[in-house]
Amino acid sequence: MEDRKPVDPPHPARDVTEHVGYRLKRTAAALRGAMDKALREHGLTVPQYACLELLDQQPGLSNAELARGAFVTRQSMNVVLRGLQDAGLIFRPASADHGRALPAHLTAEGRSRLDAARSVVYAIERHMVDTVPQRRLAALLADLDRMAAALGG
Amino acid sequence: MEDRKPVDPPHPARDVTEHVGYRLKRTAAALRGAMDKALREHGLTVPQYACLELLDQQPGLSNAELARGAFVTRQSMNVVLRGLQDAGLIFRPASADHGRALPAHLTAEGRSRLDAARSVVYAIERHMVDTVPQRRLAALLADLDRMAAALGG
DNA sequence: CCGCTTATGTCAAAGTCCTGACATCAAGGA
DNA sequence: TCCTTGATGTCAGGACTTTGACATAAGCGG
């Protein structure tokens, strides 16, 4: 145990840029920026795209459920939904049959717009993921999950 | 039917929540939320804390340099700096001797506030990092770096 | 020396997002 | 039954961030 010569303690690195949190934010910011730039050419924002993607895979999600899925508040998701609805990309019934939750669904145009945007987003993600060794990918996903769970995500 | 065949293709997972980008955003959002809640008790926002941390390790950074380090625009960082300056946590000379960049420095109060906030932030990060197996940590950092670099971060 | 490029700080305007608050609705227990 | 709890949709206000633009200043090559 005393053969350990580095003066700096291994855990709290002296440089913040060495911290996991900093790297995490850095990578997330880079991904957000790349997606933002690519989606702008398709007339979509990142939250809008996330909303469409969620609705494609789980039709009928309510505003609150979409908000949790996109990691924003209900209020923010509400304006996103209004925008998508005004653009004719999604459809919501005027009133709910059960409870207050209004189930949202993609329109035909919404689905085609999503397909177009999906191709560029997937290309970005592919380019990003291809830089990590394939056999580490599962571990990476698991680690991200564990960290999120530890923080109450 | 055969035993447990991988019906879903391994690469473009059908469920967005399986994508690396989604997990990344999820984890980053969880960390941001935890930090936001903890820092609020210290009267600091996350960008303000990031700014103090950067200035502690690299005194004399300019507005633009801090903005790049905190992954925000120069305009946003300018607002952050004004707030920190009004609160007496940082100090900037009124005019620059060389160029237009105004080097910022922590005040004594800024340093003490940072020390207090740092303890809770480090506790959060420690709790998060402790969930990933120690021998994977270096690989995790490397993978995050590679992904950010691939995206031009 | 002069023009060009790059980088910086700043301002104005808009958009985005969150906090706080309120009313509604379903479910469960006293 | 009542009513407490939890979840949802919505509104208003403010805080934060970004986009676009402009003027200034250093570096460089002609």
CSV table of C-alpha atoms (C1' of nucleotides) in Angstrom, one decimal:
chain,number,residue,atom,x,y,z
A,1,MET,CA,0.0,0.0,0.0
A,2,GLU,CA,2.9,2.3,0.6
A,3,ASP,CA,4.4,1.6,-2.8
A,4,ARG,CA,1.9,4.1,-4.1
A,5,LYS,CA,4.0,7.1,-5.0
A,6,PRO,CA,1.7,9.6,-6.8
A,7,VAL,CA,1.3,12.6,-4.7
A,8,ASP,CA,-2.2,13.4,-6.0
A,9,PRO,CA,-5.0,11.3,-4.5
A,10,PRO,CA,-6.6,9.1,-7.1
A,11,HIS,CA,-10.2,10.0,-6.3
A,12,PRO,CA,-10.7,13.7,-6.2
A,13,ALA,CA,-8.5,14.8,-9.1
A,14,ARG,CA,-7.1,18.2,-8.8
A,15,ASP,CA,-8.2,19.2,-12.2
A,16,VAL,CA,-11.9,19.5,-12.6
A,17,THR,CA,-11.6,18.6,-16.2
A,18,GLU,CA,-10.5,15.1,-15.1
A,19,HIS,CA,-13.8,14.5,-13.2
A,20,VAL,CA,-16.4,12.2,-14.6
A,21,GLY,CA,-19.1,14.8,-14.2
A,22,TYR,CA,-17.1,17.2,-16.4
A,23,ARG,CA,-16.5,14.7,-19.1
A,24,LEU,CA,-20.1,13.7,-19.0
A,25,LYS,CA,-21.3,17.3,-19.4
A,26,ARG,CA,-18.7,17.8,-22.1
A,27,THR,CA,-19.8,14.8,-24.2
A,28,ALA,CA,-23.5,15.6,-23.6
A,29,ALA,CA,-22.9,19.2,-24.7
A,30,ALA,CA,-21.1,18.0,-27.9
A,31,LEU,CA,-23.9,15.6,-28.7
A,32,ARG,CA,-26.5,18.3,-28.1
A,33,GLY,CA,-24.7,20.7,-30.3
A,34,ALA,CA,-24.3,18.3,-33.1
A,35,MET,CA,-27.9,17.3,-33.0
A,36,ASP,CA,-29.1,20.8,-32.7
A,37,LYS,CA,-27.2,21.8,-35.9
A,38,ALA,CA,-28.4,18.8,-37.8
A,39,LEU,CA,-32.0,19.0,-36.8
A,40,ARG,CA,-32.2,22.7,-37.6
A,41,GLU,CA,-32.0,21.8,-41.3
A,42,HIS,CA,-35.1,19.7,-40.7
A,43,GLY,CA,-37.0,22.4,-38.8
A,44,LEU,CA,-36.9,20.6,-35.5
A,45,THR,CA,-35.4,21.3,-32.1
A,46,VAL,CA,-33.9,18.6,-30.0
A,47,PRO,CA,-36.8,18.4,-27.6
A,48,GLN,CA,-39.2,18.3,-30.5
A,49,TYR,CA,-37.3,15.4,-32.1
A,50,ALA,CA,-37.1,13.6,-28.7
A,51,CYS,CA,-40.9,14.0,-28.4
A,52,LEU,CA,-41.6,12.6,-31.9
A,53,GLU,CA,-39.2,9.7,-31.3
A,54,LEU,CA,-40.9,8.8,-28.0
A,55,LEU,CA,-44.4,9.1,-29.6
A,56,ASP,CA,-43.3,6.8,-32.4
A,57,GLN,CA,-42.3,4.1,-30.1
A,58,GLN,CA,-45.0,4.6,-27.5
A,59,PRO,CA,-48.1,6.1,-29.1
A,60,GLY,CA,-50.6,7.7,-26.8
A,61,LEU,CA,-48.1,9.0,-24.2
A,62,SER,CA,-49.4,12.0,-22.2
A,63,ASN,CA,-47.8,15.3,-21.7
A,64,ALA,CA,-46.3,14.4,-18.3
A,65,GLU,CA,-45.0,11.1,-19.5
A,66,LEU,CA,-43.3,12.7,-22.5
A,67,ALA,CA,-41.8,15.3,-20.2
A,68,ARG,CA,-40.3,12.6,-18.0
A,69,GLY,CA,-39.0,10.8,-21.1
A,70,ALA,CA,-37.4,13.9,-22.5
A,71,PHE,CA,-36.0,15.1,-19.1
A,72,VAL,CA,-37.9,18.4,-19.1
A,73,THR,CA,-40.7,19.8,-17.0
A,74,ARG,CA,-44.3,19.3,-17.9
A,75,GLN,CA,-44.6,23.0,-18.8
A,76,SER,CA,-41.7,22.8,-21.2
A,77,MET,CA,-43.1,19.7,-22.9
A,78,ASN,CA,-46.5,21.4,-23.1
A,79,VAL,CA,-45.1,24.2,-25.3
A,80,VAL,CA,-43.2,21.6,-27.4
A,81,LEU,CA,-46.5,19.7,-27.9
A,82,ARG,CA,-48.3,22.9,-28.8
A,83,GLY,CA,-45.6,23.6,-31.4
A,84,LEU,CA,-45.8,20.2,-32.9
A,85,GLN,CA,-49.5,20.3,-32.9
A,86,ASP,CA,-49.6,23.6,-34.7
A,87,ALA,CA,-47.1,22.2,-37.2
A,88,GLY,CA,-49.5,19.3,-37.8
A,89,LEU,CA,-46.9,16.7,-36.7
A,90,ILE,CA,-48.9,15.3,-33.8
A,91,PHE,CA,-52.5,15.0,-32.8
A,92,ARG,CA,-54.2,15.1,-29.5
A,93,PRO,CA,-57.9,14.7,-28.7
A,94,ALA,CA,-59.6,17.8,-27.4
A,95,SER,CA,-60.8,16.0,-24.2
A,96,ALA,CA,-59.8,12.9,-22.4
A,97,ASP,CA,-62.1,10.0,-21.9
A,98,HIS,CA,-60.4,8.9,-18.7
A,99,GLY,CA,-58.7,11.3,-16.4
A,100,ARG,CA,-57.0,14.4,-17.6
A,101,ALA,CA,-54.1,12.9,-19.5
A,102,LEU,CA,-54.4,13.6,-23.2
A,103,PRO,CA,-52.8,10.8,-25.3
A,104,ALA,CA,-50.8,12.2,-28.2
A,105,HIS,CA,-50.2,10.5,-31.5
A,106,LEU,CA,-48.1,11.1,-34.6
A,107,THR,CA,-49.7,12.3,-37.8
A,108,ALA,CA,-48.6,11.0,-41.2
A,109,GLU,CA,-46.6,14.1,-41.7
A,110,GLY,CA,-45.1,13.8,-38.3
A,111,ARG,CA,-44.0,10.3,-39.1
A,112,SER,CA,-42.4,11.3,-42.3
A,113,ARG,CA,-40.6,14.3,-40.7
A,114,LEU,CA,-39.4,12.0,-38.0
A,115,ASP,CA,-38.0,9.5,-40.5
A,116,ALA,CA,-36.1,12.2,-42.3
A,117,ALA,CA,-34.7,13.6,-39.1
A,118,ARG,CA,-34.0,10.2,-37.7
A,119,SER,CA,-31.5,9.4,-40.4
A,120,VAL,CA,-29.2,12.3,-39.6
A,121,VAL,CA,-29.5,11.8,-35.9
A,122,TYR,CA,-28.7,8.2,-36.2
A,123,ALA,CA,-25.7,9.0,-38.3
A,124,ILE,CA,-24.4,11.3,-35.6
A,125,GLU,CA,-24.9,8.7,-32.9
A,126,ARG,CA,-23.3,6.1,-35.1
A,127,HIS,CA,-20.3,8.3,-35.7
A,128,MET,CA,-20.1,8.9,-31.9
A,129,VAL,CA,-20.5,5.3,-30.9
A,130,ASP,CA,-18.1,3.9,-33.4
A,131,THR,CA,-15.3,5.6,-31.6
A,132,VAL,CA,-15.7,3.3,-28.5
A,133,PRO,CA,-14.4,-0.3,-28.8
A,134,GLN,CA,-17.3,-2.5,-29.5
A,135,ARG,CA,-16.8,-4.8,-26.6
A,136,ARG,CA,-16.9,-1.9,-24.1
A,137,LEU,CA,-20.3,-0.7,-25.4
A,138,ALA,CA,-22.4,-2.8,-23.1
A,139,ALA,CA,-20.4,-1.9,-20.1
A,140,LEU,CA,-20.6,1.8,-21.1
A,141,LEU,CA,-24.4,1.7,-21.2
A,142,ALA,CA,-24.5,-0.2,-17.9
A,143,ASP,CA,-22.3,2.3,-16.2
A,144,LEU,CA,-24.3,5.2,-17.5
A,145,ASP,CA,-27.4,3.5,-16.2
A,146,ARG,CA,-25.9,2.9,-12.8
A,147,MET,CA,-24.7,6.4,-12.5
A,148,ALA,CA,-28.1,7.8,-13.4
A,149,ALA,CA,-29.8,5.5,-11.0
A,150,ALA,CA,-27.5,6.5,-8.2
A,151,LEU,CA,-28.5,10.1,-8.7
A,152,GLY,CA,-32.2,9.3,-8.7
A,153,GLY,CA,-32.6,9.6,-12.4
B,1,MET,CA,-39.4,-21.1,-31.7
B,2,GLU,CA,-35.7,-21.2,-31.1
B,3,ASP,CA,-34.3,-20.3,-27.8
B,4,ARG,CA,-34.1,-16.6,-27.0
B,5,LYS,CA,-33.0,-15.4,-30.4
B,6,PRO,CA,-31.9,-11.8,-30.7
B,7,VAL,CA,-34.8,-10.6,-32.8
B,8,ASP,CA,-33.8,-7.0,-32.4
B,9,PRO,CA,-30.8,-5.8,-34.5
B,10,PRO,CA,-27.8,-4.9,-32.2
B,11,HIS,CA,-27.0,-1.6,-33.7
B,12,PRO,CA,-29.9,0.6,-34.3
B,13,ALA,CA,-31.9,-0.4,-31.4
B,14,ARG,CA,-35.6,-0.1,-31.9
B,15,ASP,CA,-36.1,1.6,-28.6
B,16,VAL,CA,-34.6,5.0,-28.3
B,17,THR,CA,-34.1,4.5,-24.6
B,18,GLU,CA,-31.5,1.9,-25.5
B,19,HIS,CA,-29.4,4.4,-27.5
B,20,VAL,CA,-26.1,5.7,-26.1
B,21,GLY,CA,-27.3,9.3,-26.7
B,22,TYR,CA,-30.4,8.8,-24.7
B,23,ARG,CA,-28.5,7.2,-21.8
B,24,LEU,CA,-25.9,10.0,-22.0
B,25,LYS,CA,-28.6,12.7,-21.8
B,26,ARG,CA,-30.4,10.8,-19.0
B,27,THR,CA,-27.3,10.6,-16.8
B,28,ALA,CA,-26.2,14.2,-17.5
B,29,ALA,CA,-29.7,15.4,-16.7
B,30,ALA,CA,-29.7,13.4,-13.4
B,31,LEU,CA,-26.3,14.9,-12.5
B,32,ARG,CA,-27.4,18.4,-13.4
B,33,GLY,CA,-30.5,18.0,-11.3
B,34,ALA,CA,-28.7,16.7,-8.3
B,35,MET,CA,-26.1,19.5,-8.5
B,36,ASP,CA,-28.7,22.1,-9.0
B,37,LYS,CA,-30.5,21.1,-5.9
B,38,ALA,CA,-27.4,20.8,-3.8
B,39,LEU,CA,-25.9,24.1,-5.0
B,40,ARG,CA,-29.1,26.0,-4.4
B,41,GLU,CA,-28.5,25.7,-0.7
B,42,HIS,CA,-25.2,27.4,-1.2
B,43,GLY,CA,-26.7,30.2,-3.3
B,44,LEU,CA,-25.0,29.1,-6.5
B,45,THR,CA,-26.2,27.9,-9.9
B,46,VAL,CA,-24.4,25.2,-11.8
B,47,PRO,CA,-22.8,27.6,-14.3
B,48,GLN,CA,-21.7,29.8,-11.4
B,49,TYR,CA,-20.1,26.9,-9.6
B,50,ALA,CA,-18.4,25.7,-12.8
B,51,CYS,CA,-17.1,29.2,-13.3
B,52,LEU,CA,-15.6,29.4,-9.8
B,53,GLU,CA,-14.1,25.9,-10.1
B,54,LEU,CA,-12.4,26.8,-13.4
B,55,LEU,CA,-11.1,30.1,-12.0
B,56,ASP,CA,-9.7,28.3,-8.9
B,57,GLN,CA,-7.6,26.0,-11.0
B,58,GLN,CA,-6.8,28.5,-13.8
B,59,PRO,CA,-6.8,32.0,-12.4
B,60,GLY,CA,-6.9,34.8,-14.9
B,61,LEU,CA,-9.1,33.1,-17.4
B,62,SER,CA,-11.1,35.5,-19.7
B,63,ASN,CA,-14.8,35.5,-20.3
B,64,ALA,CA,-14.5,33.6,-23.6
B,65,GLU,CA,-12.2,31.0,-22.1
B,66,LEU,CA,-14.5,30.4,-19.2
B,67,ALA,CA,-17.5,30.1,-21.6
B,68,ARG,CA,-15.7,27.4,-23.6
B,69,GLY,CA,-14.8,25.6,-20.4
B,70,ALA,CA,-18.4,25.7,-19.1
B,71,PHE,CA,-19.9,24.8,-22.5
B,72,VAL,CA,-22.0,28.0,-22.8
B,73,THR,CA,-21.8,31.0,-25.0
B,74,ARG,CA,-19.8,34.1,-24.2
B,75,GLN,CA,-22.9,36.0,-23.6
B,76,SER,CA,-24.2,33.6,-21.0
B,77,MET,CA,-20.9,33.5,-19.3
B,78,ASN,CA,-20.8,37.3,-19.3
B,79,VAL,CA,-24.1,37.3,-17.3
B,80,VAL,CA,-22.7,34.7,-14.9
B,81,LEU,CA,-19.6,36.7,-14.4
B,82,ARG,CA,-21.6,39.9,-13.7
B,83,GLY,CA,-23.6,38.0,-11.1
B,84,LEU,CA,-20.5,36.6,-9.4
B,85,GLN,CA,-18.8,40.0,-9.5
B,86,ASP,CA,-21.8,41.7,-8.0
B,87,ALA,CA,-21.8,39.1,-5.3
B,88,GLY,CA,-18.2,39.8,-4.6
B,89,LEU,CA,-17.0,36.3,-5.4
B,90,ILE,CA,-14.7,37.2,-8.3
B,91,PHE,CA,-12.7,40.3,-9.4
B,92,ARG,CA,-12.0,41.7,-12.8
B,93,PRO,CA,-9.9,44.7,-13.7
B,94,ALA,CA,-11.8,47.5,-15.2
B,95,SER,CA,-9.6,47.6,-18.3
B,96,ALA,CA,-7.2,45.1,-19.9
B,97,ASP,CA,-3.5,45.9,-20.2
B,98,HIS,CA,-3.1,43.7,-23.3
B,99,GLY,CA,-6.0,43.0,-25.7
B,100,ARG,CA,-9.6,43.1,-24.7
B,101,ALA,CA,-9.7,39.9,-22.5
B,102,LEU,CA,-10.3,40.7,-18.9
B,103,PRO,CA,-8.7,38.2,-16.6
B,104,ALA,CA,-10.9,37.1,-13.7
B,105,HIS,CA,-9.8,36.1,-10.3
B,106,LEU,CA,-11.4,34.6,-7.2
B,107,THR,CA,-11.8,36.9,-4.1
B,108,ALA,CA,-11.3,35.5,-0.7
B,109,GLU,CA,-15.1,35.1,-0.2
B,110,GLY,CA,-15.3,33.5,-3.6
B,111,ARG,CA,-12.8,30.9,-2.5
B,112,SER,CA,-14.5,30.1,0.7
B,113,ARG,CA,-17.9,29.8,-1.0
B,114,LEU,CA,-16.3,27.5,-3.6
B,115,ASP,CA,-14.8,25.3,-0.9
B,116,ALA,CA,-18.2,25.0,0.8
B,117,ALA,CA,-20.0,24.2,-2.5
B,118,ARG,CA,-17.2,21.9,-3.6
B,119,SER,CA,-17.8,19.5,-0.7
B,120,VAL,CA,-21.4,18.8,-1.6
B,121,VAL,CA,-20.6,18.6,-5.3
B,122,TYR,CA,-17.8,16.2,-4.8
B,123,ALA,CA,-20.0,14.0,-2.5
B,124,ILE,CA,-22.5,13.8,-5.4
B,125,GLU,CA,-19.9,12.9,-7.9
B,126,ARG,CA,-18.4,10.3,-5.5
B,127,HIS,CA,-21.7,8.7,-5.0
B,128,MET,CA,-22.2,8.6,-8.7
B,129,VAL,CA,-18.8,7.3,-9.6
B,130,ASP,CA,-18.8,4.7,-6.8
B,131,THR,CA,-21.5,2.8,-8.7
B,132,VAL,CA,-19.2,2.0,-11.6
B,133,PRO,CA,-16.6,-0.8,-11.1
B,134,GLN,CA,-13.3,0.7,-10.4
B,135,ARG,CA,-11.4,-1.0,-13.1
B,136,ARG,CA,-13.8,0.3,-15.7
B,137,LEU,CA,-13.4,4.0,-14.7
B,138,ALA,CA,-10.4,4.8,-16.9
B,139,ALA,CA,-12.1,3.2,-19.9
B,140,LEU,CA,-15.3,5.1,-19.2
B,141,LEU,CA,-13.4,8.4,-19.1
B,142,ALA,CA,-11.6,7.5,-22.3
B,143,ASP,CA,-14.8,6.5,-24.1
B,144,LEU,CA,-16.5,9.8,-23.0
B,145,ASP,CA,-13.5,11.6,-24.4
B,146,ARG,CA,-13.5,9.8,-27.7
B,147,MET,CA,-17.2,10.4,-28.2
B,148,ALA,CA,-16.8,14.1,-27.5
B,149,ALA,CA,-13.9,14.4,-29.8
B,150,ALA,CA,-15.8,12.6,-32.6
B,151,LEU,CA,-18.5,15.2,-32.3
B,152,GLY,CA,-16.1,18.1,-32.4
B,153,GLY,CA,-16.4,18.8,-28.7
C,1,DC,C1',2.3,50.1,-44.1
C,2,DC,C1',-2.2,48.2,-45.1
C,3,DG,C1',-5.8,45.0,-45.4
C,4,DC,C1',-7.4,40.5,-44.0
C,5,DT,C1',-8.5,37.2,-40.6
C,6,DT,C1',-9.4,35.8,-36.1
C,7,DA,C1',-10.8,36.5,-31.4
C,8,DT,C1',-12.9,39.1,-27.9
C,9,DG,C1',-16.4,41.9,-25.2
C,10,DT,C1',-20.8,43.9,-25.4
C,11,DC,C1',-25.6,45.0,-26.6
C,12,DA,C1',-30.4,44.0,-28.1
C,13,DA,C1',-34.0,40.8,-28.9
C,14,DA,C1',-35.9,36.5,-28.9
C,15,DG,C1',-36.5,32.0,-27.5
C,16,DT,C1',-36.3,28.5,-24.1
C,17,DC,C1',-36.8,26.7,-19.7
C,18,DC,C1',-37.9,26.5,-14.9
C,19,DT,C1',-40.2,27.8,-10.3
C,20,DG,C1',-44.4,28.6,-8.1
C,21,DA,C1',-49.1,28.3,-8.0
C,22,DC,C1',-53.8,26.7,-8.9
C,23,DA,C1',-57.8,23.7,-10.3
C,24,DT,C1',-59.1,19.2,-11.8
C,25,DC,C1',-59.3,14.1,-11.6
C,26,DA,C1',-58.6,9.3,-10.0
C,27,DA,C1',-57.5,6.0,-6.3
C,28,DG,C1',-57.3,4.5,-1.6
C,29,DG,C1',-58.5,4.4,3.3
C,30,DA,C1',-61.1,6.0,7.5
D,1,DT,C1',-69.6,8.4,2.0
D,2,DC,C1',-65.9,11.6,2.6
D,3,DC,C1',-61.5,13.2,2.1
D,4,DT,C1',-56.7,12.7,1.8
D,5,DT,C1',-53.1,11.7,-1.4
D,6,DG,C1',-51.0,11.7,-5.6
D,7,DA,C1',-50.8,12.9,-10.5
D,8,DT,C1',-52.0,15.8,-14.3
D,9,DG,C1',-52.8,20.1,-17.2
D,10,DT,C1',-52.5,24.9,-17.1
D,11,DC,C1',-51.3,29.8,-16.2
D,12,DA,C1',-48.2,33.6,-14.8
D,13,DG,C1',-43.8,35.3,-13.8
D,14,DG,C1',-39.0,35.3,-13.9
D,15,DA,C1',-34.5,33.4,-14.8
D,16,DC,C1',-31.5,31.6,-18.0
D,17,DT,C1',-29.6,30.9,-22.7
D,18,DT,C1',-29.1,31.6,-27.3
D,19,DT,C1',-29.0,34.0,-31.9
D,20,DG,C1',-27.6,38.0,-34.4
D,21,DA,C1',-25.1,42.0,-34.7
D,22,DC,C1',-21.5,45.5,-33.9
D,23,DA,C1',-17.0,47.6,-32.5
D,24,DT,C1',-12.5,46.8,-30.8
D,25,DA,C1',-7.8,44.6,-30.8
D,26,DA,C1',-4.1,41.3,-31.8
D,27,DG,C1',-1.7,38.5,-35.5
D,28,DC,C1',-0.3,37.8,-40.3
D,29,DG,C1',0.8,38.1,-45.1
D,30,DG,C1',0.8,41.1,-49.0
